[in-house]
Coordinates of C-alpha atoms and ligand atoms in Angstrom, one line a residue:
R634 CA -18.8 -1.0 12.1
F635 CA -15.6 0.2 10.5
L636 CA -14.9 2.9 13.1
P637 CA -15.4 1.3 16.5
S638 CA -16.2 3.8 19.2
S639 CA -13.5 4.4 21.8
H640 CA -15.6 2.4 24.3
T641 CA -15.6 -0.6 21.9
C642 CA -11.9 -0.1 21.3
Q643 CA -11.3 -0.2 25.0
L644 CA -13.3 -3.4 25.3
I645 CA -11.4 -5.0 22.5
L646 CA -8.1 -4.0 23.9
A647 CA -9.1 -5.2 27.4
S648 CA -10.2 -8.5 26.1
L649 CA -7.0 -8.9 24.0
F650 CA -5.0 -8.1 27.1
A651 CA -7.0 -10.6 29.3
V652 CA -6.6 -13.4 26.7
Y653 CA -3.0 -12.6 26.3
S654 CA -2.5 -12.7 30.0
S655 CA -4.1 -16.1 30.3
L656 CA -2.0 -17.3 27.3
A657 CA 1.1 -16.0 29.0
K658 CA 0.1 -17.9 32.2
D659 CA -0.2 -21.1 30.2
F660 CA 3.3 -20.6 28.8
S661 CA 4.8 -19.2 32.0
Q662 CA 8.4 -19.9 31.1
M663 CA 10.5 -16.8 30.8
S664 CA 12.4 -16.2 27.5
A665 CA 16.1 -15.5 27.4
F666 CA 15.1 -11.8 26.9
G667 CA 13.1 -11.7 30.1
G668 CA 9.7 -11.8 28.4
A669 CA 7.0 -14.5 28.4
Q670 CA 7.0 -17.3 25.9
L671 CA 4.1 -18.3 23.7
S672 CA 3.8 -21.2 21.3
C673 CA 1.6 -21.8 18.3
D674 CA 1.5 -23.8 15.0
V675 CA 1.7 -20.7 12.7
A676 CA 2.8 -17.2 13.7
I677 CA 1.8 -14.5 11.2
V678 CA 3.6 -11.2 11.4
G679 CA 1.5 -8.2 10.4
A680 CA -2.3 -7.6 10.8
G681 CA -2.8 -5.9 7.4
L682 CA -4.9 -7.4 4.6
S683 CA -2.3 -9.9 3.9
G684 CA -1.6 -11.3 7.3
L685 CA -5.2 -11.3 8.3
S686 CA -6.3 -13.1 5.1
A687 CA -3.6 -15.7 5.6
A688 CA -4.8 -16.3 9.1
Q689 CA -8.4 -16.6 7.9
R690 CA -7.5 -19.0 5.2
L691 CA -5.5 -21.2 7.5
L692 CA -8.3 -21.3 10.1
Q693 CA -10.9 -22.0 7.5
A694 CA -9.0 -25.1 6.4
R695 CA -7.9 -26.1 9.9
P696 CA -10.0 -24.6 12.7
D697 CA -7.9 -26.6 15.2
L698 CA -4.7 -24.8 14.2
R699 CA -3.1 -22.6 16.8
V700 CA -2.5 -19.4 14.8
L701 CA -1.2 -16.1 16.3
V702 CA -1.0 -12.8 14.4
L703 CA 1.6 -10.4 15.8
E704 CA 1.1 -6.8 14.9
A705 CA 3.4 -3.9 15.7
A706 CA 0.7 -1.2 15.9
E707 CA -0.6 -0.5 19.4
D708 CA -4.2 0.3 18.7
R709 CA -5.4 -1.0 15.4
V710 CA -5.3 -3.6 12.7
G711 CA -5.3 -2.7 9.0
G712 CA -1.7 -1.7 8.1
R713 CA -1.9 0.4 5.0
T714 CA -5.7 0.5 5.1
L715 CA -6.8 3.2 7.5
T716 CA -10.2 4.9 8.0
K717 CA -10.4 8.0 10.1
P718 CA -13.4 10.2 11.0
V719 CA -13.8 13.5 9.2
R720 CA -16.4 16.1 10.0
C721 CA -18.8 16.8 7.1
A722 CA -20.9 19.9 6.2
D723 CA -24.0 18.5 8.0
G724 CA -22.1 18.4 11.2
E725 CA -21.8 14.6 11.3
S726 CA -18.4 12.7 11.3
R727 CA -18.0 10.0 8.7
G728 CA -15.1 7.6 7.9
W729 CA -12.8 8.4 5.0
C730 CA -9.9 6.2 3.7
F731 CA -6.4 7.6 4.1
G732 CA -4.6 4.6 2.6
G733 CA -5.8 1.9 0.3
S734 CA -9.3 2.7 -0.9
H735 CA -10.0 2.3 -4.6
M736 CA -10.5 -1.0 -6.4
A737 CA -11.0 -2.1 -10.0
K738 CA -13.8 -4.3 -11.0
S739 CA -11.2 -7.1 -11.6
H740 CA -10.1 -7.0 -7.9
S741 CA -12.2 -10.1 -7.3
R742 CA -10.6 -11.2 -4.1
M743 CA -11.1 -7.9 -2.3
L744 CA -14.7 -7.6 -3.7
Q745 CA -15.4 -11.1 -2.4
L746 CA -14.1 -10.3 1.0
A747 CA -16.2 -7.1 1.1
K748 CA -19.2 -9.2 0.1
D749 CA -18.5 -11.9 2.7
F750 CA -18.5 -9.4 5.5
G751 CA -21.6 -7.6 4.3
L752 CA -19.8 -4.4 3.4
T753 CA -21.1 -2.0 0.7
V754 CA -19.1 -1.6 -2.5
S755 CA -20.1 1.4 -4.5
E756 CA -18.9 3.2 -7.6
Q757 CA -17.0 6.4 -7.2
P758 CA -19.5 9.1 -8.3
E759 CA -18.6 10.2 -11.9
S760 CA -16.6 13.4 -11.6
A761 CA -17.1 15.1 -15.0
G762 CA -15.0 18.1 -15.8
K763 CA -11.4 19.0 -16.6
N764 CA -8.4 17.2 -15.0
I765 CA -5.3 19.2 -14.1
L766 CA -1.8 18.2 -15.1
E767 CA 1.0 20.4 -13.6
I768 CA 4.5 19.8 -14.8
G769 CA 7.0 22.3 -13.5
D770 CA 5.4 25.7 -14.0
T771 CA 3.1 24.5 -16.9
I772 CA -0.5 23.8 -16.0
D773 CA -2.8 21.9 -18.4
R774 CA -6.5 21.6 -17.9
Y775 CA -7.9 18.8 -20.1
E776 CA -11.1 16.8 -20.7
G777 CA -11.1 13.0 -20.7
E778 CA -7.9 10.9 -20.9
T779 CA -5.6 13.0 -23.1
P780 CA -3.7 16.0 -21.9
N781 CA -3.2 19.0 -24.4
L782 CA 0.3 18.2 -25.2
G783 CA 0.3 18.9 -29.0
T784 CA 0.2 16.3 -31.8
L785 CA 3.9 15.4 -31.9
T786 CA 4.2 14.9 -28.1
L787 CA 1.0 12.9 -28.1
L788 CA 2.3 10.6 -30.8
D789 CA 5.5 10.2 -29.0
L790 CA 3.6 9.5 -25.7
D791 CA 1.4 6.9 -27.5
K792 CA 4.5 5.1 -28.8
G793 CA 6.3 5.2 -25.4
I794 CA 3.3 3.8 -23.5
K795 CA 2.7 1.1 -26.1
S796 CA 6.4 0.0 -26.0
L797 CA 6.3 -0.2 -22.2
D798 CA 3.0 -2.0 -22.4
K799 CA 4.5 -4.6 -24.8
L800 CA 7.6 -5.1 -22.7
S801 CA 5.5 -5.5 -19.5
K802 CA 3.2 -8.0 -21.1
T803 CA 6.0 -10.2 -22.4
L804 CA 8.2 -9.8 -19.3
M805 CA 7.9 -13.3 -17.9
E806 CA 8.8 -14.9 -21.2
S807 CA 11.9 -12.6 -21.8
R808 CA 14.0 -13.8 -18.9
P809 CA 17.4 -13.1 -20.6
S810 CA 16.5 -9.4 -20.6
W811 CA 15.8 -9.2 -16.9
T812 CA 19.3 -8.4 -15.7
N813 CA 19.6 -5.7 -18.4
L814 CA 16.2 -4.2 -17.5
D815 CA 17.1 -4.3 -13.8
G816 CA 20.4 -2.5 -14.5
M817 CA 18.6 0.6 -15.6
T818 CA 16.2 3.1 -14.0
L819 CA 12.7 3.5 -15.5
S820 CA 13.7 7.0 -16.6
K821 CA 16.5 5.6 -18.7
K822 CA 14.0 3.3 -20.4
I823 CA 11.6 6.2 -20.9
E824 CA 14.4 8.1 -22.5
K825 CA 15.2 5.2 -24.8
E826 CA 11.6 4.8 -25.9
T827 CA 10.7 8.5 -26.5
W828 CA 12.4 11.5 -28.0
R829 CA 10.6 14.6 -26.8
Q830 CA 11.3 16.2 -23.4
A831 CA 7.6 16.9 -22.8
T832 CA 6.7 13.3 -23.3
R833 CA 9.3 12.2 -20.8
Q834 CA 8.0 14.6 -18.2
C835 CA 4.5 13.5 -18.8
L836 CA 5.4 9.8 -18.6
T837 CA 7.4 10.5 -15.4
A838 CA 4.4 12.3 -13.8
I839 CA 2.1 9.3 -14.7
A840 CA 4.6 6.7 -13.6
E841 CA 5.4 8.0 -10.1
P842 CA 2.0 7.2 -8.5
C843 CA 1.7 3.9 -10.5
F844 CA 5.0 2.6 -9.2
D845 CA 5.3 4.3 -5.9
G846 CA 8.6 5.8 -6.8
E847 CA 10.5 8.4 -8.8
P848 CA 11.3 6.9 -12.3
D849 CA 14.9 8.2 -12.0
R850 CA 15.4 6.1 -8.8
I851 CA 13.5 2.9 -9.4
S852 CA 14.4 -0.3 -11.3
C853 CA 12.9 -0.5 -14.8
L854 CA 12.4 -4.2 -14.2
Q855 CA 10.5 -3.7 -11.0
A856 CA 8.2 -1.1 -12.8
L857 CA 7.6 -3.6 -15.6
R858 CA 6.9 -6.4 -13.1
I859 CA 4.3 -4.3 -11.3
A860 CA 2.7 -3.5 -14.7
N861 CA 2.8 -7.1 -15.7
S862 CA 1.0 -8.2 -12.6
A863 CA -1.8 -5.9 -13.5
G864 CA -2.1 -7.2 -17.1
G865 CA 0.3 -4.7 -18.7
F866 CA 1.2 -1.0 -18.5
L867 CA -1.9 0.1 -20.4
A868 CA -4.2 -2.0 -18.1
L869 CA -2.5 -0.4 -15.1
L870 CA -3.2 3.1 -16.5
S871 CA -6.6 2.5 -17.8
D872 CA -7.9 0.5 -14.9
G873 CA -10.6 2.7 -13.5
S874 CA -10.1 1.9 -9.8
E875 CA -13.7 3.1 -9.7
L876 CA -14.9 1.0 -6.7
R877 CA -14.8 1.9 -3.0
I878 CA -16.0 0.2 0.2
E879 CA -18.4 2.6 1.7
E880 CA -17.5 1.6 5.3
G881 CA -13.8 2.2 4.4
A882 CA -11.3 -0.5 3.3
Q883 CA -10.0 -0.9 6.9
A884 CA -13.4 -2.4 7.7
V885 CA -12.3 -5.5 5.8
C886 CA -9.4 -5.9 8.2
T887 CA -11.5 -5.2 11.3
A888 CA -14.0 -7.8 10.1
L889 CA -11.2 -10.3 9.3
A890 CA -9.7 -9.8 12.8
E891 CA -13.2 -10.4 14.4
R892 CA -13.7 -13.5 12.4
I893 CA -10.2 -14.9 13.3
G894 CA -10.9 -14.1 17.0
S895 CA -9.4 -11.2 18.9
D896 CA -7.5 -13.7 21.1
R897 CA -5.4 -14.6 18.1
V898 CA -4.5 -11.1 17.1
L899 CA -1.9 -9.6 19.4
L900 CA -1.2 -5.9 19.1
S901 CA 1.9 -4.0 20.3
R902 CA 4.1 -7.0 19.2
E903 CA 6.8 -5.6 16.9
L904 CA 8.9 -8.4 15.6
M905 CA 12.6 -7.7 16.1
Q906 CA 14.3 -11.0 15.6
V907 CA 13.7 -14.3 13.9
S908 CA 15.7 -17.4 14.7
A909 CA 14.9 -20.5 12.6
T910 CA 16.0 -24.0 13.0
E911 CA 15.0 -27.1 11.0
D912 CA 12.2 -27.8 13.5
E913 CA 10.8 -24.5 14.6
V914 CA 10.8 -20.7 14.3
R915 CA 11.4 -18.4 17.3
L916 CA 10.2 -14.9 17.0
T917 CA 11.3 -12.2 19.5
V918 CA 9.2 -9.1 19.8
R919 CA 10.3 -5.7 21.1
S920 CA 9.1 -6.3 24.7
G921 CA 11.3 -9.4 24.9
E922 CA 8.4 -11.9 24.6
E923 CA 9.2 -15.0 22.4
V924 CA 6.8 -16.8 20.2
T925 CA 7.7 -20.3 19.1
A926 CA 6.0 -21.6 16.0
S927 CA 6.2 -24.5 13.5
Y928 CA 5.9 -22.0 10.7
A929 CA 5.9 -18.2 10.3
V930 CA 4.4 -16.0 7.6
L931 CA 6.0 -12.5 7.4
T932 CA 3.9 -9.9 5.8
P933 CA 5.6 -6.5 6.5
P934 CA 6.7 -4.6 3.4
L935 CA 10.2 -5.4 2.0
A936 CA 11.7 -2.2 3.4
V937 CA 10.3 -2.9 6.9
L938 CA 11.8 -6.5 6.8
S939 CA 15.2 -4.9 6.6
R940 CA 14.8 -3.8 10.3
I941 CA 14.4 -7.4 11.5
R942 CA 17.4 -9.6 12.5
F943 CA 17.4 -13.0 11.0
S944 CA 19.4 -15.9 12.5
P945 CA 20.7 -17.6 10.5
E946 CA 20.9 -14.8 7.9
L947 CA 18.6 -15.2 5.0
P948 CA 20.2 -16.6 1.8
A949 CA 22.1 -14.0 -0.2
P950 CA 19.4 -13.1 -2.9
K951 CA 16.7 -12.5 -0.3
R952 CA 19.0 -10.6 2.0
G953 CA 20.3 -8.4 -0.8
L954 CA 16.7 -7.6 -1.9
I955 CA 15.5 -6.7 1.6
E956 CA 18.6 -4.6 2.2
A957 CA 18.2 -2.8 -1.1
A958 CA 14.5 -2.0 -0.3
G959 CA 15.5 -0.8 3.2
S960 CA 18.2 1.6 2.1
F961 CA 16.0 2.9 -0.8
A962 CA 13.2 3.6 1.7
A963 CA 15.6 5.3 4.1
S964 CA 16.0 8.2 1.7
P965 CA 12.7 10.2 1.5
G966 CA 10.8 10.0 -1.7
W967 CA 7.5 9.1 -3.3
M968 CA 5.2 7.3 -0.9
T969 CA 8.0 6.5 1.6
S970 CA 7.3 9.8 3.2
A971 CA 3.8 10.6 1.8
V972 CA 1.1 12.4 3.7
T973 CA -2.5 12.0 2.7
A974 CA -5.2 14.5 3.7
V975 CA -9.0 14.6 3.3
L976 CA -10.7 18.0 3.1
T977 CA -14.5 18.1 3.3
Y978 CA -16.4 21.1 1.8
P979 CA -19.9 22.5 1.9
T980 CA -20.0 22.4 -1.9
A981 CA -18.0 20.7 -4.7
F982 CA -16.6 24.1 -5.8
W983 CA -14.1 22.5 -8.2
R984 CA -17.1 21.3 -10.3
S985 CA -18.5 24.8 -10.7
Q986 CA -15.0 25.7 -12.0
G987 CA -15.5 23.0 -14.7
C988 CA -13.0 20.7 -13.0
S989 CA -13.2 17.0 -11.9
G990 CA -10.9 17.6 -8.8
D991 CA -8.2 15.3 -10.3
I992 CA -4.8 16.9 -10.1
L993 CA -1.5 15.3 -11.0
S994 CA 1.6 17.4 -10.2
H995 CA 5.2 16.7 -11.0
L996 CA 7.8 19.0 -9.6
G997 CA 5.3 21.9 -9.6
S998 CA 6.8 25.3 -8.6
P999 CA 6.9 25.9 -4.9
V1000 CA 4.1 27.8 -3.3
P1001 CA 5.1 31.3 -2.0
G1002 CA 6.7 31.4 1.4
S1003 CA 7.2 27.6 1.6
A1004 CA 10.3 25.9 2.8
M1005 CA 9.7 23.1 0.3
P1006 CA 11.5 23.2 -3.0
V1007 CA 8.5 21.9 -5.0
A1008 CA 4.7 22.2 -4.8
P1009 CA 3.3 20.0 -2.0
I1010 CA 0.5 18.0 -3.7
A1011 CA 1.5 15.2 -6.0
L1012 CA -2.0 13.8 -6.5
A1013 CA -5.5 15.0 -5.7
G1014 CA -8.9 13.6 -6.5
E1015 CA -12.5 13.9 -5.6
V1016 CA -13.6 11.5 -2.8
T1017 CA -17.1 12.8 -2.3
S1018 CA -19.3 10.3 -0.3
P1019 CA -21.0 7.7 -2.5
D1020 CA -24.4 9.4 -2.1
G1021 CA -22.9 12.5 -3.5
R1022 CA -24.0 14.6 -0.5
Q1023 CA -20.7 15.2 1.3
P1024 CA -18.2 16.8 -1.1
A1025 CA -14.6 16.0 -0.3
L1026 CA -11.1 16.1 -1.9
M1027 CA -8.2 13.8 -1.0
V1028 CA -4.7 15.0 -1.6
A1029 CA -1.4 13.1 -1.3
T1030 CA 2.0 14.7 -1.0
G1031 CA 4.7 12.8 -2.8
Y1032 CA 8.0 14.0 -3.8
T1033 CA 9.4 15.6 -0.7
T1034 CA 13.1 15.1 -1.4
E1035 CA 15.2 15.7 1.7
H1036 CA 13.1 18.6 2.9
S1037 CA 10.1 18.3 5.2
W1038 CA 7.7 20.7 6.8
P1039 CA 8.5 22.1 10.2
N1040 CA 5.0 21.1 11.4
A1041 CA 1.6 20.0 10.3
E1042 CA 0.3 23.6 10.3
A1043 CA 2.9 24.6 7.7
R1044 CA 2.1 21.6 5.6
R1045 CA -1.6 22.4 5.7
A1046 CA -0.9 26.0 4.7
D1047 CA 1.2 24.9 1.7
I1048 CA -1.4 22.3 0.6
L1049 CA -4.2 25.0 0.7
S1050 CA -1.9 27.4 -1.2
H1051 CA -1.3 24.8 -3.8
L1052 CA -5.0 24.1 -4.3
A1053 CA -5.6 27.9 -4.5
R1054 CA -3.3 27.9 -7.6
F1055 CA -6.2 26.1 -9.4
F1056 CA -9.4 27.2 -7.6
P1057 CA -10.6 30.4 -5.9
R1058 CA -8.9 30.9 -2.5
P1059 CA -12.0 31.6 -0.5
E1060 CA -13.6 28.3 -1.5
V1061 CA -10.3 26.4 -0.9
D1062 CA -10.0 27.9 2.6
G1063 CA -13.7 27.3 3.4
Y1064 CA -13.2 23.6 4.2
V1065 CA -15.3 22.0 6.9
D1066 CA -12.6 19.7 8.2
Y1067 CA -9.0 18.9 7.3
V1068 CA -7.6 15.6 8.5
E1069 CA -4.3 14.0 7.5
H1070 CA -2.2 11.0 8.0
D1071 CA 1.6 10.9 7.9
W1072 CA 2.6 7.5 6.4
G1073 CA 6.3 8.3 6.9
A1074 CA 5.7 8.1 10.6
S1075 CA 4.4 4.5 10.6
P1076 CA 6.2 1.2 9.8
T1077 CA 4.0 0.6 6.8
G1078 CA 6.0 2.3 4.0
A1079 CA 5.8 1.1 0.4
S1080 CA 8.8 -0.7 -1.1
P1081 CA 10.0 0.5 -4.4
L1082 CA 13.2 -1.1 -5.6
P1083 CA 16.4 0.5 -6.9
P1084 CA 18.1 -0.8 -10.0
G1085 CA 19.9 -4.1 -9.5
A1086 CA 17.5 -5.4 -6.8
A1087 CA 14.4 -6.6 -8.7
V1088 CA 15.7 -9.8 -10.4
G1089 CA 15.4 -11.6 -7.1
L1090 CA 11.7 -11.1 -7.1
C1091 CA 11.2 -12.3 -10.7
D1092 CA 13.4 -15.3 -10.3
S1093 CA 11.8 -18.4 -9.0
T1094 CA 14.7 -18.9 -6.5
G1095 CA 14.1 -15.4 -5.2
L1096 CA 12.1 -14.0 -2.3
L1097 CA 8.8 -15.4 -3.5
Q1098 CA 9.9 -18.8 -2.3
P1099 CA 9.8 -19.7 1.4
T1100 CA 13.1 -20.1 3.2
G1101 CA 12.7 -23.3 5.3
R1102 CA 9.9 -22.6 7.7
L1103 CA 9.7 -18.9 6.9
H1104 CA 7.1 -17.7 4.4
F1105 CA 6.8 -14.2 2.9
A1106 CA 3.6 -12.6 1.8
G1107 CA 2.2 -9.0 1.5
A1108 CA 1.5 -6.7 -1.4
D1109 CA 5.2 -6.5 -2.4
F1110 CA 5.2 -10.3 -2.9
A1111 CA 2.0 -10.6 -5.0
T1112 CA 2.1 -11.9 -8.5
E1113 CA -1.1 -10.2 -9.4
W1114 CA -1.7 -6.5 -8.7
I1115 CA 1.6 -6.0 -6.9
G1116 CA 1.4 -3.1 -4.3
T1117 CA -2.4 -3.0 -4.1
M1118 CA -5.0 -4.3 -1.6
E1119 CA -5.9 -7.1 -4.1
G1120 CA -2.2 -8.0 -4.4
A1121 CA -1.9 -8.2 -0.6
V1122 CA -4.8 -10.7 -0.4
Q1123 CA -3.6 -12.7 -3.4
S1124 CA 0.0 -13.0 -2.0
A1125 CA -1.3 -14.4 1.3
R1126 CA -3.9 -16.8 0.0
E1127 CA -2.3 -18.4 -3.0
R1128 CA 1.3 -18.0 -3.8
P1129 CA 3.6 -18.1 -0.8
M1130 CA 2.6 -21.4 0.7
R1131 CA 2.6 -23.4 -2.6
C1132 CA 6.2 -24.4 -2.5
C1133 CA 6.7 -25.2 1.1
G1134 CA 7.9 -28.7 1.8
G1135 CA 5.9 -29.5 4.9
W1136 CA 3.1 -27.0 4.5
R1137 CA 1.5 -26.5 1.2
L1138 CA -1.3 -24.5 -0.1
D1139 CA -3.1 -25.6 -3.3
S1140 CA -5.4 -23.2 -5.0
E1141 CA -8.3 -24.2 -2.8
Q1142 CA -7.0 -24.9 0.7
Y1143 CA -4.1 -25.0 3.1
K1144 CA -2.8 -28.4 3.8
I1145 CA -0.6 -29.1 6.7
H1146 CA 1.4 -32.3 6.2
Ligands
FAD2548 C1 -1.7 6.4 0.9 C2 -1.9 5.0 0.2 C3 -2.9 4.9 -0.7 C4 -3.2 3.6 -1.3 N1 -4.2 3.5 -2.2 C5 -4.5 2.3 -2.7 C6 -5.7 2.2 -3.5 O1 -6.4 3.1 -3.7 N2 -6.0 0.9 -3.9 C7 -5.2 -0.2 -3.6 O2 -5.6 -1.3 -4.0 N3 -4.1 -0.1 -2.8 C8 -3.8 1.2 -2.3 N4 -2.7 1.3 -1.5 C9 -1.9 0.1 -1.2 C10 -2.6 -0.9 -0.2 O3 -3.1 -0.2 0.9 C11 -1.5 -1.9 0.3 O4 -0.9 -2.5 -0.8 C12 -2.1 -3.0 1.2 O5 -3.0 -2.5 2.1 C13 -0.9 -3.7 1.8 O6 -1.4 -4.8 2.7 P1 -0.3 -5.7 3.3 O7 -1.0 -6.6 4.3 O8 0.5 -6.4 2.3 O9 0.7 -4.7 4.1 P2 0.4 -3.7 5.3 O10 -0.9 -3.2 5.2 O11 1.6 -2.8 5.3 O12 0.5 -4.7 6.6 C14 1.7 -5.0 7.2 C15 1.5 -5.0 8.7 O13 2.7 -5.4 9.3 C16 2.9 -4.6 10.4 N5 4.3 -4.7 10.8 C17 5.3 -4.1 10.1 N6 6.5 -4.4 10.7 C18 6.2 -5.2 11.7 C19 7.0 -5.9 12.7 N7 8.3 -5.8 12.8 N8 6.3 -6.7 13.6 C20 5.0 -6.8 13.6 N9 4.2 -6.2 12.7 C21 4.8 -5.4 11.8 C22 2.4 -3.2 10.0 O14 2.1 -2.4 11.2 C23 1.2 -3.6 9.2 O15 0.0 -3.6 10.0 C24 -2.4 2.5 -0.9 C25 -1.4 2.6 0.1 C26 -1.2 3.9 0.7 C27 -0.2 4.0 1.8

């Protein structure tokens, strides 16, 4: 169900095309850009979890509503959820997640969606054994939650984490400190709250994947905002993320798109320009087609919004925020240029080495012969199939600075060499299949924020509010679990519509006035 065969894909695409053609005939006027014109009540931009959940919610409340979802991708829905086939030791191909995958037990909206669509949620099989923490050229293998950093560093780490936790929990009540916190990087705050170099390096290694950005580049306020949305920094760290959807998280999007109706989800429609008046919104996509709508919901990540032209321009705080996210993402870094890879193996050899498969690496030394200045893997973990029969590791590259690999072969060679630093080379090289996805090549990057840009998101007059007929949703605009799949659904279903003059969402249903 989650990986439609190519035949099914062709059928879906053909039916989308047929329906689109008939819609285009109904609206046979030509736009000023030479393309066809469509019209609807609500146009939703982006067919990720957020856009598709918004469409589903709207249609649940008002089945008569003319809703269109415009998606840039040519061949799929799902955005940052992506399931691809990977060959396993038994010769069969199975789907593995290359983007969003893990959920915590508190991710009630995602769990409910999975249940509604009859998908199977299972616990990640317990991976006992030692975790690996690599900082520079130091490698620590440790059991449980606590690295072997020595008593003084651990005490310092405990103090640092607790003070960040306290700050994050009280963030919304401490408005006067927002500007100050937004004026500094997370690294600066870590420096203030700790006194040992080893603590700072460890906290930096932990913070990078939590906040999708390097602590010396991201706003401290934004990091605290993300932590606050998860219930605090400690909750963010200790949240198990232990649940996975067996069919892959993208299956939720595929099912949502089916429920909404394939005639309402238009692929290959990259939004280029938005013109809004008091009465309507006009969206121009790359091909020149125009969609006129009473309201629009924009769900691309902040950084991607910076590539869209708005007429009239968005108000200054929003514009500034989007531009800041865009210029931040334009320089390569954590998650804006990440590659994820899944490697299937005949045996879980890491376990026989006494390891769990979890690796966290921060500026690890480069592997011999590599063009990259640091070790390639930032994060790795076991993603063996829920029945435990198909051993697999997932790795994510992270900190790629301005360097990149000349080709995928060179990247794979470096990733294998990095794994061989921890495990025997013959086992590492004995993978059954290696499949990767380059997130830097798609318009779905994450949106960390530099200092000075995050106040707009905390402030009630900021981007969280609609601008006239334009609504903003997506994982960046969540108020719970920012940056996650749960956040993507929450942002689209609850918050962004609440304050709209003519079109309001209360906690239970959309109301169009
Ligand atoms: C490698 C990776 C691992 C992750 N791991 C986890 C995890 O384990 N757990 C978790 O909860 N979350 C995880 N996430 C985050 C999670 O996947 C995302 O937060 C969530 O899927 C975002 O959903 P969204 O709908 O807000 O945005 P997106 O999924 O980014 O959807 C936006 C959509 O808009 C489309 N679009 C962009 N620009 C335009 C345009 N101009 N015109 C039309 N369409 C456009 C995009 O193609 C995309 O389909 C991970 C993300 C990545 C990349």
